Amino acid sequence: MVQCKSVREIAWAGQRALVRVDFNVPQDAAGRITDETRLQAALPTLQFLLSEGASLTILSHLGRPRPDDQARLTLRPVAERLGQLLAQAVHLVTDLDIAQAPVHPMDQAVVMLENTRFHAGETQNDPELAQWFSQWGDVYVNDAFGSMHRAHASTVGVTRFLPAVAGLLVAREIQFLSPLASAPERPVVILMGGAKISDKIAVIHNLLDLADVFLLGGGMANTFLSAQGYNMEASLVERDVLHRACDILEAGREKIHLPSDVQVGAAPEAETAHQTVGVDEIPSDWLALDIGEATIAHYANRLAGAATVFWNGPMGLSEVSPFDKGTKLMAQCLSELKGATTIVGGGDSAAAVHRAGLVHTFSHVSTGGGAALAFVGGRDLPGLQALNSICNRS
């Protein structure tokens, strides 16, 4: 049960809001932001706080920096773009020596601390780092749904030292995902793809209980097809989890649907030789890179009768043409469903929906792939648990 308090329940005038956001945005080689969806998603909370008289200190991670890789993963381009979106300066604090007391330039209404993962203690949920973060605010706001499944210093540890509330983005995510996880309108169809199953196995069994129909595609389907004995010699297959895939297929034998045909290519590249073949006809030196036309038609037919759909993960190599066809057509199919609740679980599938210009046709497009999957799959989100704990203590 979600019990955390909302950002709307605080009197913000004169308060410093320490706001954890998810600004882990993609950038090109020159450091230019190529997709600002996550920046746009955080604006309602940031604008609300400023309108209520709060000053802001913003926390976010970016990538997985190594000690020699920090220049590439600075938040400076993010701070500059956020300043444009807010129409006011965002001061980036780059000196993050936790041995020193924080100096908050109070004449600056918006401050952003440099990449939280520049501190080794961030991913270790180090209490000393969490306490240092807490000194930058009077009330903590978690609006980083995409990071709620990680127990880090800036998502969990800081709640030990400050009153904590959920931001507007987190509240919206919970509003849409909670009914899906607990009492969805049936029939429920889950469409799942992506490259791997190893990081999703823990929730797939719970999703099988939730689903009436389970449609698999992408690299994930390759592993299941390999477990069934099909030739996937050259394709992406997680061979160390084949036995787990067999267990899942047995548990979901009346629900799980796998591709009957796939689009194969000589290489995972644009302009490579490619063709559509049945799953029992895959050449030994070709890669399965997308679902085929017969599978697309079958999946569209199964989706047609759905009352609720949850989609997590693309159907193929969605960033490379022509292997993006299955993902594009699944997005189009879902966008045309009448009367159904359609939820996209973040990540690459959400990116595909944005590229297709179909965001407005879905009930909800989550900002957190792993977090959305974990939440719908019945797993606890450490960041959300920490907010609930604050509420229960108050």
Short mmCIF file of C-alpha atoms in Angstrom, two decimals:
data_model
loop_
_atom_site.label_atom_id
_atom_site.label_comp_id
_atom_site.label_asym_id
_atom_site.label_seq_id
_atom_site.Cartn_x
_atom_site.Cartn_y
_atom_site.Cartn_z
CA MET A 1 0.00 0.00 0.00
CA VAL A 2 1.44 3.37 -1.06
CA GLN A 3 1.25 5.72 1.92
CA CYS A 4 3.87 8.39 1.26
CA LYS A 5 3.05 12.08 1.55
CA SER A 6 2.85 14.35 -1.46
CA VAL A 7 4.89 17.44 -2.23
CA ARG A 8 1.56 19.31 -2.08
CA GLU A 9 1.27 18.67 1.67
CA ILE A 10 4.20 20.92 2.64
CA ALA A 11 4.20 24.68 3.28
CA TRP A 12 7.18 25.56 1.07
CA ALA A 13 7.60 29.31 1.54
CA GLY A 14 11.18 29.95 2.68
CA GLN A 15 12.08 26.24 2.65
CA ARG A 16 14.95 24.57 0.83
CA ALA A 17 13.73 21.60 -1.20
CA LEU A 18 16.31 18.87 -1.82
CA VAL A 19 14.90 17.26 -4.96
CA ARG A 20 16.08 13.92 -6.33
CA VAL A 21 15.25 13.71 -10.03
CA ASP A 22 16.20 11.29 -12.80
CA PHE A 23 18.20 13.34 -15.30
CA ASN A 24 20.08 10.31 -16.63
CA VAL A 25 19.51 11.56 -20.18
CA PRO A 26 21.12 10.32 -23.40
CA GLN A 27 23.76 12.56 -24.97
CA ASP A 28 25.72 12.51 -28.22
CA ALA A 29 29.51 12.50 -28.48
CA ALA A 30 29.57 16.29 -28.18
CA GLY A 31 27.59 16.21 -24.92
CA ARG A 32 24.34 17.45 -26.46
CA ILE A 33 21.16 16.01 -24.95
CA THR A 34 19.40 13.87 -27.56
CA ASP A 35 16.21 13.13 -25.59
CA GLU A 36 14.96 15.49 -22.90
CA THR A 37 11.87 13.48 -21.90
CA ARG A 38 13.10 13.11 -18.34
CA LEU A 39 13.79 16.82 -18.04
CA GLN A 40 10.28 17.61 -19.24
CA ALA A 41 8.80 15.05 -16.84
CA ALA A 42 10.41 16.73 -13.81
CA LEU A 43 9.28 20.26 -14.70
CA PRO A 44 5.84 20.16 -13.01
CA THR A 45 7.39 19.38 -9.62
CA LEU A 46 10.22 21.90 -9.95
CA GLN A 47 7.88 24.64 -11.17
CA PHE A 48 5.40 23.88 -8.39
CA LEU A 49 8.10 24.20 -5.72
CA LEU A 50 9.38 27.47 -7.12
CA SER A 51 5.85 28.87 -7.36
CA GLU A 52 5.31 27.99 -3.70
CA GLY A 53 8.37 29.95 -2.61
CA ALA A 54 10.93 27.18 -2.18
CA SER A 55 14.56 27.26 -3.26
CA LEU A 56 15.85 24.09 -4.93
CA THR A 57 18.87 21.87 -4.67
CA ILE A 58 18.68 19.18 -7.34
CA LEU A 59 20.30 15.74 -7.16
CA SER A 60 20.70 13.34 -10.07
CA HIS A 61 23.04 10.70 -11.38
CA LEU A 62 24.20 10.42 -14.99
CA GLY A 63 25.53 7.16 -16.38
CA ARG A 64 28.00 4.93 -14.56
CA PRO A 65 31.13 7.05 -14.32
CA ARG A 66 34.60 5.71 -13.73
CA PRO A 67 37.21 7.87 -11.97
CA ASP A 68 38.78 8.68 -15.37
CA ASP A 69 35.42 9.29 -17.06
CA GLN A 70 33.94 12.13 -15.07
CA ALA A 71 34.40 14.88 -17.67
CA ARG A 72 32.15 13.02 -20.11
CA LEU A 73 29.41 12.49 -17.52
CA THR A 74 29.17 15.95 -16.01
CA LEU A 75 25.70 17.36 -15.45
CA ARG A 76 26.70 20.75 -16.87
CA PRO A 77 24.77 20.33 -20.16
CA VAL A 78 21.77 19.19 -18.13
CA ALA A 79 21.96 22.21 -15.82
CA GLU A 80 22.21 24.55 -18.80
CA ARG A 81 19.20 23.02 -20.56
CA LEU A 82 17.15 22.93 -17.36
CA GLY A 83 17.87 26.63 -16.88
CA GLN A 84 16.42 27.29 -20.33
CA LEU A 85 13.31 25.24 -19.55
CA LEU A 86 12.78 26.97 -16.19
CA ALA A 87 13.66 30.38 -17.63
CA GLN A 88 16.11 31.03 -14.80
CA ALA A 89 19.71 30.21 -13.98
CA VAL A 90 20.63 26.80 -12.58
CA HIS A 91 23.87 26.97 -10.61
CA LEU A 92 25.94 23.76 -10.93
CA VAL A 93 28.00 22.97 -7.83
CA THR A 94 31.08 21.02 -8.91
CA ASP A 95 33.05 21.04 -5.65
CA LEU A 96 31.57 18.03 -3.90
CA ASP A 97 34.02 17.49 -1.05
CA ILE A 98 31.89 15.99 1.71
CA ALA A 99 34.59 16.82 4.25
CA GLN A 100 33.45 20.42 3.91
CA ALA A 101 30.16 21.94 4.95
CA PRO A 102 27.87 22.67 2.01
CA VAL A 103 27.65 26.27 0.94
CA HIS A 104 24.24 26.98 -0.54
CA PRO A 105 24.28 30.23 -2.56
CA MET A 106 20.94 31.49 -1.26
CA ASP A 107 20.78 34.18 -3.91
CA GLN A 108 20.47 31.32 -6.37
CA ALA A 109 16.94 29.84 -6.35
CA VAL A 110 18.01 26.68 -8.19
CA VAL A 111 21.19 24.74 -7.44
CA MET A 112 22.22 21.43 -8.98
CA LEU A 113 24.89 19.25 -7.41
CA GLU A 114 27.27 17.49 -9.77
CA ASN A 115 26.60 13.84 -10.72
CA THR A 116 25.83 11.94 -7.49
CA ARG A 117 27.73 8.91 -8.82
CA PHE A 118 30.96 10.86 -8.77
CA HIS A 119 30.86 9.76 -5.09
CA ALA A 120 31.65 6.08 -4.55
CA GLY A 121 29.34 6.17 -1.54
CA GLU A 122 26.27 6.92 -3.69
CA THR A 123 25.69 3.38 -4.94
CA GLN A 124 26.76 1.97 -1.57
CA ASN A 125 24.08 4.02 0.25
CA ASP A 126 26.82 5.46 2.42
CA PRO A 127 25.30 7.20 5.49
CA GLU A 128 28.01 9.88 5.64
CA LEU A 129 27.30 10.89 2.05
CA ALA A 130 23.54 10.75 2.66
CA GLN A 131 23.90 13.06 5.66
CA TRP A 132 25.98 15.48 3.60
CA PHE A 133 23.31 15.53 0.90
CA SER A 134 20.70 16.22 3.58
CA GLN A 135 22.45 19.41 4.66
CA TRP A 136 21.50 20.99 1.32
CA GLY A 137 17.79 20.99 2.10
CA ASP A 138 15.08 21.27 4.74
CA VAL A 139 12.69 18.78 3.12
CA TYR A 140 13.58 15.96 0.72
CA VAL A 141 11.48 15.40 -2.42
CA ASN A 142 11.90 12.16 -4.39
CA ASP A 143 10.68 12.69 -7.95
CA ALA A 144 13.05 10.15 -9.52
CA PHE A 145 10.75 7.23 -10.22
CA GLY A 146 13.29 5.75 -12.62
CA SER A 147 15.75 5.36 -9.73
CA MET A 148 13.33 4.18 -7.04
CA HIS A 149 14.36 0.55 -7.44
CA ARG A 150 17.91 1.40 -6.30
CA ALA A 151 18.89 1.74 -2.64
CA HIS A 152 21.38 4.58 -3.02
CA ALA A 153 22.43 7.42 -0.74
CA SER A 154 20.40 9.99 -2.71
CA THR A 155 17.27 7.82 -2.99
CA VAL A 156 17.12 6.01 0.36
CA GLY A 157 19.88 7.10 2.74
CA VAL A 158 18.94 10.77 2.77
CA THR A 159 15.46 9.97 4.12
CA ARG A 160 17.06 9.09 7.47
CA PHE A 161 17.96 12.75 7.97
CA LEU A 162 15.12 14.81 6.48
CA PRO A 163 11.32 14.85 6.24
CA ALA A 164 10.58 13.27 2.87
CA VAL A 165 7.72 13.44 0.35
CA ALA A 166 6.94 12.21 -3.15
CA GLY A 167 7.07 14.55 -6.13
CA LEU A 168 4.31 14.97 -8.69
CA LEU A 169 5.93 12.63 -11.20
CA VAL A 170 6.26 9.82 -8.66
CA ALA A 171 2.64 10.36 -7.59
CA ARG A 172 1.49 10.06 -11.22
CA GLU A 173 3.51 6.88 -11.77
CA ILE A 174 1.99 5.28 -8.69
CA GLN A 175 -1.48 6.42 -9.71
CA PHE A 176 -1.28 4.49 -12.99
CA LEU A 177 0.85 1.53 -11.96
CA SER A 178 -0.88 0.63 -8.67
CA PRO A 179 -4.17 -0.55 -10.26
CA LEU A 180 -2.22 -2.58 -12.80
CA ALA A 181 -0.23 -4.28 -10.06
CA SER A 182 -3.20 -4.97 -7.75
CA ALA A 183 -6.56 -5.08 -9.52
CA PRO A 184 -6.32 -4.60 -13.29
CA GLU A 185 -9.30 -4.78 -15.61
CA ARG A 186 -9.17 -8.08 -17.49
CA PRO A 187 -8.10 -9.56 -19.77
CA VAL A 188 -4.53 -8.41 -19.12
CA VAL A 189 -1.95 -8.77 -21.89
CA ILE A 190 1.74 -8.33 -21.11
CA LEU A 191 4.03 -7.61 -24.05
CA MET A 192 7.65 -8.09 -23.07
CA GLY A 193 10.87 -7.79 -25.03
CA GLY A 194 14.29 -6.32 -24.65
CA ALA A 195 17.70 -7.88 -24.81
CA LYS A 196 17.88 -9.88 -21.58
CA ILE A 197 15.82 -11.97 -19.23
CA SER A 198 18.46 -12.42 -16.52
CA ASP A 199 17.58 -9.09 -14.87
CA LYS A 200 13.84 -9.73 -15.24
CA ILE A 201 13.51 -13.37 -14.19
CA ALA A 202 12.75 -12.42 -10.60
CA VAL A 203 9.53 -10.65 -11.63
CA ILE A 204 8.43 -12.74 -14.61
CA HIS A 205 6.81 -15.40 -12.41
CA ASN A 206 4.77 -12.70 -10.66
CA LEU A 207 3.83 -11.22 -14.03
CA LEU A 208 2.65 -14.64 -15.17
CA ASP A 209 0.17 -14.61 -12.30
CA LEU A 210 -0.97 -11.14 -13.32
CA ALA A 211 -1.31 -11.81 -17.05
CA ASP A 212 -3.98 -13.59 -19.02
CA VAL A 213 -1.79 -13.50 -22.14
CA PHE A 214 2.01 -13.13 -22.21
CA LEU A 215 3.63 -12.13 -25.53
CA LEU A 216 7.43 -12.35 -25.85
CA GLY A 217 9.75 -10.74 -28.37
CA GLY A 218 13.19 -9.24 -28.79
CA GLY A 219 16.40 -10.81 -27.57
CA MET A 220 14.48 -12.15 -24.59
CA ALA A 221 12.46 -14.38 -26.93
CA ASN A 222 15.70 -15.74 -28.41
CA THR A 223 16.60 -17.33 -25.09
CA PHE A 224 13.17 -18.94 -24.78
CA LEU A 225 13.34 -20.22 -28.37
CA SER A 226 16.78 -21.65 -27.69
CA ALA A 227 15.39 -23.36 -24.58
CA GLN A 228 12.81 -24.99 -26.85
CA GLY A 229 15.55 -26.37 -29.07
CA TYR A 230 15.47 -23.93 -31.98
CA ASN A 231 18.73 -22.98 -33.68
CA MET A 232 19.76 -19.65 -32.21
CA GLU A 233 23.47 -20.31 -32.52
CA ALA A 234 24.46 -16.84 -33.79
CA SER A 235 21.74 -14.86 -32.00
CA LEU A 236 21.78 -13.12 -28.65
CA VAL A 237 20.99 -15.87 -26.13
CA GLU A 238 21.62 -15.95 -22.37
CA ARG A 239 22.80 -19.52 -22.20
CA ASP A 240 23.40 -19.50 -18.45
CA VAL A 241 19.67 -19.03 -17.79
CA LEU A 242 18.27 -21.55 -20.30
CA HIS A 243 17.13 -23.80 -17.45
CA ARG A 244 15.28 -20.89 -15.86
CA ALA A 245 13.64 -20.14 -19.20
CA CYS A 246 12.43 -23.75 -19.36
CA ASP A 247 10.90 -23.38 -15.89
CA ILE A 248 9.09 -20.19 -16.96
CA LEU A 249 7.78 -21.84 -20.13
CA GLU A 250 6.43 -24.72 -18.08
CA ALA A 251 4.81 -22.41 -15.53
CA GLY A 252 3.23 -20.26 -18.23
CA ARG A 253 2.57 -22.87 -20.91
CA GLU A 254 -1.07 -21.80 -21.30
CA LYS A 255 -0.27 -18.08 -21.43
CA ILE A 256 3.11 -17.57 -23.08
CA HIS A 257 3.31 -16.90 -26.81
CA LEU A 258 6.65 -16.95 -28.63
CA PRO A 259 7.50 -15.77 -32.15
CA SER A 260 6.67 -18.19 -34.94
CA ASP A 261 8.85 -16.27 -37.38
CA VAL A 262 11.68 -13.77 -37.05
CA GLN A 263 13.51 -11.26 -39.18
CA VAL A 264 17.13 -12.35 -39.39
CA GLY A 265 20.16 -10.42 -40.52
CA ALA A 266 23.75 -11.17 -41.42
CA ALA A 267 24.83 -8.53 -38.85
CA PRO A 268 23.16 -6.23 -36.30
CA GLU A 269 23.56 -3.26 -38.60
CA ALA A 270 21.54 -1.13 -40.98
CA GLU A 271 21.80 -2.06 -44.66
CA THR A 272 22.82 -5.64 -43.85
CA ALA A 273 21.29 -8.58 -45.74
CA HIS A 274 18.06 -9.65 -44.06
CA GLN A 275 15.01 -11.89 -44.53
CA THR A 276 12.03 -13.26 -42.64
CA VAL A 277 12.08 -16.96 -41.82
CA GLY A 278 10.23 -19.38 -39.56
CA VAL A 279 11.86 -20.04 -36.22
CA ASP A 280 12.70 -23.56 -37.44
CA GLU A 281 14.50 -22.19 -40.51
CA ILE A 282 17.04 -19.76 -39.03
CA PRO A 283 20.41 -20.02 -40.82
CA SER A 284 23.13 -21.00 -38.37
CA ASP A 285 25.24 -17.89 -39.10
CA TRP A 286 22.39 -15.33 -39.11
CA LEU A 287 21.02 -13.40 -36.14
CA ALA A 288 17.38 -13.12 -35.09
CA LEU A 289 16.91 -9.34 -34.81
CA ASP A 290 13.14 -8.74 -34.90
CA ILE A 291 9.83 -10.55 -34.83
CA GLY A 292 8.44 -11.55 -38.22
CA GLU A 293 5.24 -10.61 -40.01
CA ALA A 294 3.25 -13.67 -38.96
CA THR A 295 4.19 -13.03 -35.32
CA ILE A 296 3.25 -9.36 -35.64
CA ALA A 297 -0.18 -10.36 -36.95
CA HIS A 298 -0.67 -12.98 -34.23
CA TYR A 299 0.36 -10.58 -31.44
CA ALA A 300 -1.90 -7.84 -32.84
CA ASN A 301 -4.78 -10.32 -32.75
CA ARG A 302 -4.12 -11.22 -29.12
CA LEU A 303 -3.85 -7.56 -28.17
CA ALA A 304 -7.15 -6.69 -29.82
CA GLY A 305 -9.26 -8.14 -27.02
CA ALA A 306 -7.23 -6.70 -24.13
CA ALA A 307 -8.70 -4.47 -21.43
CA THR A 308 -5.26 -3.76 -19.95
CA VAL A 309 -1.85 -3.90 -21.64
CA PHE A 310 1.58 -3.52 -20.06
CA TRP A 311 4.49 -3.24 -22.50
CA ASN A 312 8.12 -3.46 -21.40
CA GLY A 313 10.94 -3.86 -23.90
CA PRO A 314 11.21 -3.62 -27.72
CA MET A 315 10.47 -6.48 -30.10
CA GLY A 316 13.83 -6.29 -31.81
CA LEU A 317 16.81 -4.07 -32.54
CA SER A 318 14.50 -1.07 -32.40
CA GLU A 319 17.13 1.60 -32.99
CA VAL A 320 18.26 0.07 -36.31
CA SER A 321 16.18 -0.11 -39.48
CA PRO A 322 14.82 -2.50 -40.77
CA PHE A 323 14.83 -4.36 -37.44
CA ASP A 324 12.61 -1.75 -35.82
CA LYS A 325 9.50 -2.84 -37.72
CA GLY A 326 8.07 -5.16 -35.05
CA THR A 327 8.45 -2.55 -32.32
CA LYS A 328 6.92 0.20 -34.48
CA LEU A 329 3.92 -1.93 -35.44
CA MET A 330 3.31 -3.05 -31.85
CA ALA A 331 3.34 0.61 -30.81
CA GLN A 332 0.90 1.43 -33.61
CA CYS A 333 -1.34 -1.50 -32.67
CA LEU A 334 -1.47 -0.45 -29.01
CA SER A 335 -2.14 3.16 -29.94
CA GLU A 336 -5.28 2.08 -31.81
CA LEU A 337 -6.84 -0.01 -29.04
CA LYS A 338 -10.21 1.40 -28.03
CA GLY A 339 -11.24 1.45 -24.39
CA ALA A 340 -8.13 -0.34 -23.13
CA THR A 341 -5.68 0.90 -20.51
CA THR A 342 -2.28 0.90 -22.21
CA ILE A 343 0.87 1.36 -20.14
CA VAL A 344 4.43 1.45 -21.44
CA GLY A 345 7.02 0.48 -18.86
CA GLY A 346 9.74 2.96 -19.70
CA GLY A 347 13.16 2.20 -21.21
CA ASP A 348 13.61 1.42 -24.88
CA SER A 349 9.91 0.74 -25.46
CA ALA A 350 9.07 4.21 -24.16
CA ALA A 351 11.78 5.66 -26.41
CA ALA A 352 10.19 3.87 -29.37
CA VAL A 353 6.79 5.35 -28.53
CA HIS A 354 8.33 8.82 -28.36
CA ARG A 355 10.11 8.35 -31.70
CA ALA A 356 6.83 7.28 -33.29
CA GLY A 357 5.05 10.36 -31.93
CA LEU A 358 2.44 8.18 -30.22
CA VAL A 359 2.92 9.16 -26.57
CA HIS A 360 -0.42 10.96 -26.39
CA THR A 361 -2.29 7.81 -27.48
CA PHE A 362 -1.23 5.74 -24.45
CA SER A 363 -2.82 5.82 -21.01
CA HIS A 364 0.60 6.17 -19.42
CA VAL A 365 4.23 6.08 -20.56
CA SER A 366 6.43 5.47 -17.53
CA THR A 367 9.73 7.25 -17.01
CA GLY A 368 11.26 4.22 -15.31
CA GLY A 369 11.83 0.94 -17.14
CA GLY A 370 13.36 -1.15 -14.37
CA ALA A 371 11.34 0.57 -11.65
CA ALA A 372 8.04 0.15 -13.50
CA LEU A 373 8.73 -3.51 -14.18
CA ALA A 374 9.69 -4.15 -10.56
CA PHE A 375 6.63 -2.33 -9.23
CA VAL A 376 4.15 -4.10 -11.52
CA GLY A 377 5.92 -7.38 -10.84
CA GLY A 378 5.26 -7.06 -7.12
CA ARG A 379 8.76 -6.19 -5.94
CA ASP A 380 9.39 -3.49 -3.35
CA LEU A 381 11.04 -0.28 -4.56
CA PRO A 382 13.59 0.83 -1.91
CA GLY A 383 13.06 4.52 -2.69
CA LEU A 384 9.30 4.20 -2.29
CA GLN A 385 9.67 2.08 0.83
CA ALA A 386 11.81 4.82 2.35
CA LEU A 387 9.07 7.41 1.73
CA ASN A 388 6.44 5.08 3.17
CA SER A 389 8.61 4.54 6.22
CA ILE A 390 8.80 8.29 6.79
CA CYS A 391 5.01 8.51 6.61
CA ASN A 392 4.55 5.62 9.03
CA ARG A 393 6.91 7.21 11.54
CA SER A 394 5.16 10.59 11.42
#
